[in-house]
């Protein structure tokens, strides 16, 4: 048995059964989008598939192809599965700007960066919306307060 063969068992290729994303797809432009909840669902889903460490710290580094070709091949296959799971968890219209991500970790980082950039703009517009709300004599104060609280909750979820 060669040195490469003995190391090949350190990373096993993962079956793609059960990979279906059963949660809401993330659409960063949706007013109800909550990246934190989506990210937590993604982390749980990837954990159940034994793919979490291809995306979230502590990252599983790619082995050298020249030193461990079989292990590298398994790592690449697993990374590609994690990459595909992330894409299936996104709304199909939100793929733009993600083509350069070569690893699942880079793809997740790109999605997070897009959300954070858009999130700040979205947050300002929601704050402006809250500041424009006025109580009217025809509406109950509790209705106005509930509306304001709902917007504040959306802001804190960004």
PDB file of C-alpha atoms in Angstrom:
ATOM      1  CA  UNK A   1       0.000   0.000   0.000  1.00  0.00           C
ATOM      2  CA  UNK A   2       1.472   3.346  -0.985  1.00  0.00           C
ATOM      3  CA  UNK A   3       1.644   6.419   1.194  1.00  0.00           C
ATOM      4  CA  UNK A   4      -1.078   8.072  -0.913  1.00  0.00           C
ATOM      5  CA  UNK A   5      -3.417   5.094  -0.488  1.00  0.00           C
ATOM      6  CA  UNK A   6      -3.108   5.147   3.294  1.00  0.00           C
ATOM      7  CA  UNK A   7      -3.878   8.873   3.436  1.00  0.00           C
ATOM      8  CA  UNK A   8      -6.801   8.565   1.024  1.00  0.00           C
ATOM      9  CA  UNK A   9      -9.142   7.593   3.817  1.00  0.00           C
ATOM     10  CA  UNK A  10      -8.658  10.915   5.642  1.00  0.00           C
ATOM     11  CA  UNK A  11     -11.268  12.617   3.419  1.00  0.00           C
ATOM     12  CA  UNK A  12     -14.065  10.493   2.048  1.00  0.00           C
ATOM     13  CA  UNK A  13     -16.239  11.533  -0.890  1.00  0.00           C
ATOM     14  CA  UNK A  14     -19.732  12.363   0.364  1.00  0.00           C
ATOM     15  CA  UNK A  15     -22.863  11.025  -1.292  1.00  0.00           C
ATOM     16  CA  UNK A  16     -25.195  13.633  -2.744  1.00  0.00           C
ATOM     17  CA  UNK A  17     -28.339  11.982  -1.370  1.00  0.00           C
ATOM     18  CA  UNK A  18     -30.468  14.231   0.814  1.00  0.00           C
ATOM     19  CA  UNK A  19     -28.964  17.441  -0.533  1.00  0.00           C
ATOM     20  CA  UNK A  20     -32.344  19.022  -1.379  1.00  0.00           C
ATOM     21  CA  UNK A  21     -32.796  22.461   0.172  1.00  0.00           C
ATOM     22  CA  UNK A  22     -36.115  22.410   2.013  1.00  0.00           C
ATOM     23  CA  UNK A  23     -36.068  25.977   3.359  1.00  0.00           C
ATOM     24  CA  UNK A  24     -36.967  29.277   1.707  1.00  0.00           C
ATOM     25  CA  UNK A  25     -34.493  30.339  -0.952  1.00  0.00           C
ATOM     26  CA  UNK A  26     -32.604  33.482  -0.035  1.00  0.00           C
ATOM     27  CA  UNK A  27     -33.462  36.589  -2.053  1.00  0.00           C
ATOM     28  CA  UNK A  28     -31.550  39.569  -0.699  1.00  0.00           C
ATOM     29  CA  UNK A  29     -33.954  42.038  -2.347  1.00  0.00           C
ATOM     30  CA  UNK A  30     -37.004  40.635  -0.598  1.00  0.00           C
ATOM     31  CA  UNK A  31     -38.360  42.818   2.215  1.00  0.00           C
ATOM     32  CA  UNK A  32     -38.648  39.700   4.369  1.00  0.00           C
ATOM     33  CA  UNK A  33     -35.101  38.479   3.613  1.00  0.00           C
ATOM     34  CA  UNK A  34     -33.211  37.522   6.748  1.00  0.00           C
ATOM     35  CA  UNK A  35     -29.609  36.564   6.031  1.00  0.00           C
ATOM     36  CA  UNK A  36     -28.947  35.513   9.621  1.00  0.00           C
ATOM     37  CA  UNK A  37     -31.786  32.972   9.626  1.00  0.00           C
ATOM     38  CA  UNK A  38     -30.885  31.739   6.139  1.00  0.00           C
ATOM     39  CA  UNK A  39     -27.229  31.385   7.110  1.00  0.00           C
ATOM     40  CA  UNK A  40     -28.123  29.408  10.234  1.00  0.00           C
ATOM     41  CA  UNK A  41     -30.379  27.095   8.193  1.00  0.00           C
ATOM     42  CA  UNK A  42     -27.555  26.672   5.680  1.00  0.00           C
ATOM     43  CA  UNK A  43     -25.045  25.843   8.427  1.00  0.00           C
ATOM     44  CA  UNK A  44     -27.400  23.223   9.912  1.00  0.00           C
ATOM     45  CA  UNK A  45     -28.105  21.738   6.472  1.00  0.00           C
ATOM     46  CA  UNK A  46     -24.401  21.552   5.611  1.00  0.00           C
ATOM     47  CA  UNK A  47     -23.648  20.036   9.033  1.00  0.00           C
ATOM     48  CA  UNK A  48     -26.181  17.278   8.451  1.00  0.00           C
ATOM     49  CA  UNK A  49     -24.484  16.586   5.135  1.00  0.00           C
ATOM     50  CA  UNK A  50     -20.984  16.639   6.721  1.00  0.00           C
ATOM     51  CA  UNK A  51     -20.055  19.607   4.510  1.00  0.00           C
ATOM     52  CA  UNK A  52     -20.002  22.447   7.075  1.00  0.00           C
ATOM     53  CA  UNK A  53     -16.221  22.721   7.237  1.00  0.00           C
ATOM     54  CA  UNK A  54     -16.010  23.366   3.502  1.00  0.00           C
ATOM     55  CA  UNK A  55     -17.860  26.661   4.066  1.00  0.00           C
ATOM     56  CA  UNK A  56     -17.654  27.820   7.687  1.00  0.00           C
ATOM     57  CA  UNK A  57     -14.620  28.160   9.973  1.00  0.00           C
ATOM     58  CA  UNK A  58     -12.707  26.113  10.900  1.00  0.00           C
ATOM     59  CA  UNK A  59     -12.233  25.483   7.192  1.00  0.00           C
ATOM     60  CA  UNK A  60     -10.980  22.169   5.930  1.00  0.00           C
ATOM     61  CA  UNK A  61      -8.011  23.148   3.724  1.00  0.00           C
ATOM     62  CA  UNK A  62      -7.587  21.648   0.291  1.00  0.00           C
ATOM     63  CA  UNK A  63      -4.904  18.970   0.274  1.00  0.00           C
ATOM     64  CA  UNK A  64      -2.114  19.217  -2.309  1.00  0.00           C
ATOM     65  CA  UNK A  65      -3.037  17.357  -5.474  1.00  0.00           C
ATOM     66  CA  UNK A  66       0.560  16.269  -6.029  1.00  0.00           C
ATOM     67  CA  UNK A  67       0.994  14.840  -2.518  1.00  0.00           C
ATOM     68  CA  UNK A  68      -2.450  13.300  -2.020  1.00  0.00           C
ATOM     69  CA  UNK A  69      -4.271  12.951  -5.347  1.00  0.00           C
ATOM     70  CA  UNK A  70      -7.145  10.789  -4.088  1.00  0.00           C
ATOM     71  CA  UNK A  71      -7.716  12.919  -0.999  1.00  0.00           C
ATOM     72  CA  UNK A  72      -7.588  16.056  -3.160  1.00  0.00           C
ATOM     73  CA  UNK A  73     -10.111  14.555  -5.567  1.00  0.00           C
ATOM     74  CA  UNK A  74     -12.472  13.730  -2.657  1.00  0.00           C
ATOM     75  CA  UNK A  75     -12.010  17.201  -1.168  1.00  0.00           C
ATOM     76  CA  UNK A  76     -12.803  18.792  -4.533  1.00  0.00           C
ATOM     77  CA  UNK A  77     -15.935  16.661  -4.968  1.00  0.00           C
ATOM     78  CA  UNK A  78     -17.141  17.544  -1.461  1.00  0.00           C
ATOM     79  CA  UNK A  79     -16.371  21.238  -1.956  1.00  0.00           C
ATOM     80  CA  UNK A  80     -18.357  21.174  -5.205  1.00  0.00           C
ATOM     81  CA  UNK A  81     -21.303  19.592  -3.374  1.00  0.00           C
ATOM     82  CA  UNK A  82     -21.202  22.314  -0.700  1.00  0.00           C
ATOM     83  CA  UNK A  83     -20.977  24.945  -3.475  1.00  0.00           C
ATOM     84  CA  UNK A  84     -24.047  23.444  -5.181  1.00  0.00           C
ATOM     85  CA  UNK A  85     -26.005  23.355  -1.905  1.00  0.00           C
ATOM     86  CA  UNK A  86     -25.357  27.088  -1.416  1.00  0.00           C
ATOM     87  CA  UNK A  87     -26.489  27.880  -4.961  1.00  0.00           C
ATOM     88  CA  UNK A  88     -29.661  25.827  -4.576  1.00  0.00           C
ATOM     89  CA  UNK A  89     -30.396  27.770  -1.376  1.00  0.00           C
ATOM     90  CA  UNK A  90     -30.306  31.066  -3.293  1.00  0.00           C
ATOM     91  CA  UNK A  91     -33.009  32.554  -5.431  1.00  0.00           C
ATOM     92  CA  UNK A  92     -31.986  31.820  -9.047  1.00  0.00           C
ATOM     93  CA  UNK A  93     -32.035  35.515  -9.947  1.00  0.00           C
ATOM     94  CA  UNK A  94     -29.323  36.242  -7.375  1.00  0.00           C
ATOM     95  CA  UNK A  95     -26.440  34.360  -8.990  1.00  0.00           C
ATOM     96  CA  UNK A  96     -24.850  37.454 -10.552  1.00  0.00           C
ATOM     97  CA  UNK A  97     -21.429  38.325  -9.234  1.00  0.00           C
ATOM     98  CA  UNK A  98     -20.886  34.854  -7.803  1.00  0.00           C
ATOM     99  CA  UNK A  99     -19.170  33.194 -10.772  1.00  0.00           C
ATOM    100  CA  UNK A 100     -15.660  33.937  -9.514  1.00  0.00           C
ATOM    101  CA  UNK A 101     -16.092  31.935  -6.304  1.00  0.00           C
ATOM    102  CA  UNK A 102     -13.905  28.863  -6.767  1.00  0.00           C
ATOM    103  CA  UNK A 103     -14.662  27.282  -3.400  1.00  0.00           C
ATOM    104  CA  UNK A 104     -17.812  26.917  -1.318  1.00  0.00           C
ATOM    105  CA  UNK A 105     -16.260  29.163   1.358  1.00  0.00           C
ATOM    106  CA  UNK A 106     -15.566  31.874  -1.247  1.00  0.00           C
ATOM    107  CA  UNK A 107     -19.120  31.558  -2.585  1.00  0.00           C
ATOM    108  CA  UNK A 108     -20.615  31.989   0.886  1.00  0.00           C
ATOM    109  CA  UNK A 109     -18.305  34.982   1.515  1.00  0.00           C
ATOM    110  CA  UNK A 110     -19.432  36.557  -1.787  1.00  0.00           C
ATOM    111  CA  UNK A 111     -23.111  36.104  -0.878  1.00  0.00           C
ATOM    112  CA  UNK A 112     -22.470  37.590   2.562  1.00  0.00           C
ATOM    113  CA  UNK A 113     -20.604  40.551   1.050  1.00  0.00           C
ATOM    114  CA  UNK A 114     -23.478  41.241  -1.358  1.00  0.00           C
ATOM    115  CA  UNK A 115     -25.974  41.093   1.485  1.00  0.00           C
ATOM    116  CA  UNK A 116     -23.952  43.381   3.721  1.00  0.00           C
ATOM    117  CA  UNK A 117     -23.536  45.947   0.968  1.00  0.00           C
ATOM    118  CA  UNK A 118     -27.203  45.889   0.029  1.00  0.00           C
ATOM    119  CA  UNK A 119     -28.200  45.520   3.665  1.00  0.00           C
ATOM    120  CA  UNK A 120     -26.858  48.915   4.688  1.00  0.00           C
ATOM    121  CA  UNK A 121     -28.751  50.640   1.890  1.00  0.00           C
ATOM    122  CA  UNK A 122     -31.893  48.684   2.750  1.00  0.00           C
ATOM    123  CA  UNK A 123     -31.442  49.530   6.440  1.00  0.00           C
ATOM    124  CA  UNK A 124     -31.310  53.270   5.728  1.00  0.00           C
ATOM    125  CA  UNK A 125     -34.479  53.106   3.640  1.00  0.00           C
ATOM    126  CA  UNK A 126     -36.295  51.216   6.417  1.00  0.00           C
ATOM    127  CA  UNK A 127     -35.144  53.765   9.014  1.00  0.00           C
ATOM    128  CA  UNK A 128     -36.444  56.538   6.757  1.00  0.00           C
ATOM    129  CA  UNK A 129     -39.755  54.671   6.490  1.00  0.00           C
ATOM    130  CA  UNK A 130     -40.035  54.476  10.299  1.00  0.00           C
ATOM    131  CA  UNK A 131     -39.267  58.174  10.651  1.00  0.00           C
ATOM    132  CA  UNK A 132     -42.039  59.074   8.168  1.00  0.00           C
ATOM    133  CA  UNK A 133     -44.711  57.193  10.125  1.00  0.00           C
ATOM    134  CA  UNK A 134     -47.192  59.466  11.847  1.00  0.00           C
ATOM    135  CA  UNK A 135     -49.972  58.567  14.217  1.00  0.00           C
ATOM    136  CA  UNK A 136     -53.361  59.427  12.855  1.00  0.00           C
ATOM    137  CA  UNK A 137     -56.463  60.058  14.942  1.00  0.00           C
ATOM    138  CA  UNK A 138     -58.393  57.465  12.931  1.00  0.00           C
ATOM    139  CA  UNK A 139     -55.929  54.630  13.655  1.00  0.00           C
ATOM    140  CA  UNK A 140     -55.316  52.992  17.004  1.00  0.00           C
ATOM    141  CA  UNK A 141     -51.955  53.744  18.580  1.00  0.00           C
ATOM    142  CA  UNK A 142     -51.294  50.008  18.991  1.00  0.00           C
ATOM    143  CA  UNK A 143     -51.617  49.504  15.216  1.00  0.00           C
ATOM    144  CA  UNK A 144     -49.053  52.211  14.520  1.00  0.00           C
ATOM    145  CA  UNK A 145     -46.733  50.870  17.224  1.00  0.00           C
ATOM    146  CA  UNK A 146     -47.025  47.333  15.825  1.00  0.00           C
ATOM    147  CA  UNK A 147     -46.179  48.614  12.329  1.00  0.00           C
ATOM    148  CA  UNK A 148     -43.106  50.445  13.675  1.00  0.00           C
ATOM    149  CA  UNK A 149     -42.007  47.365  15.655  1.00  0.00           C
ATOM    150  CA  UNK A 150     -42.303  45.175  12.571  1.00  0.00           C
ATOM    151  CA  UNK A 151     -40.037  47.499  10.599  1.00  0.00           C
ATOM    152  CA  UNK A 152     -37.539  47.698  13.486  1.00  0.00           C
ATOM    153  CA  UNK A 153     -37.455  43.894  13.599  1.00  0.00           C
ATOM    154  CA  UNK A 154     -36.707  43.833   9.861  1.00  0.00           C
ATOM    155  CA  UNK A 155     -33.884  46.341  10.428  1.00  0.00           C
ATOM    156  CA  UNK A 156     -32.353  44.274  13.198  1.00  0.00           C
ATOM    157  CA  UNK A 157     -32.495  41.149  10.997  1.00  0.00           C
ATOM    158  CA  UNK A 158     -30.283  42.766   8.355  1.00  0.00           C
TER     159      UNK A 158
END
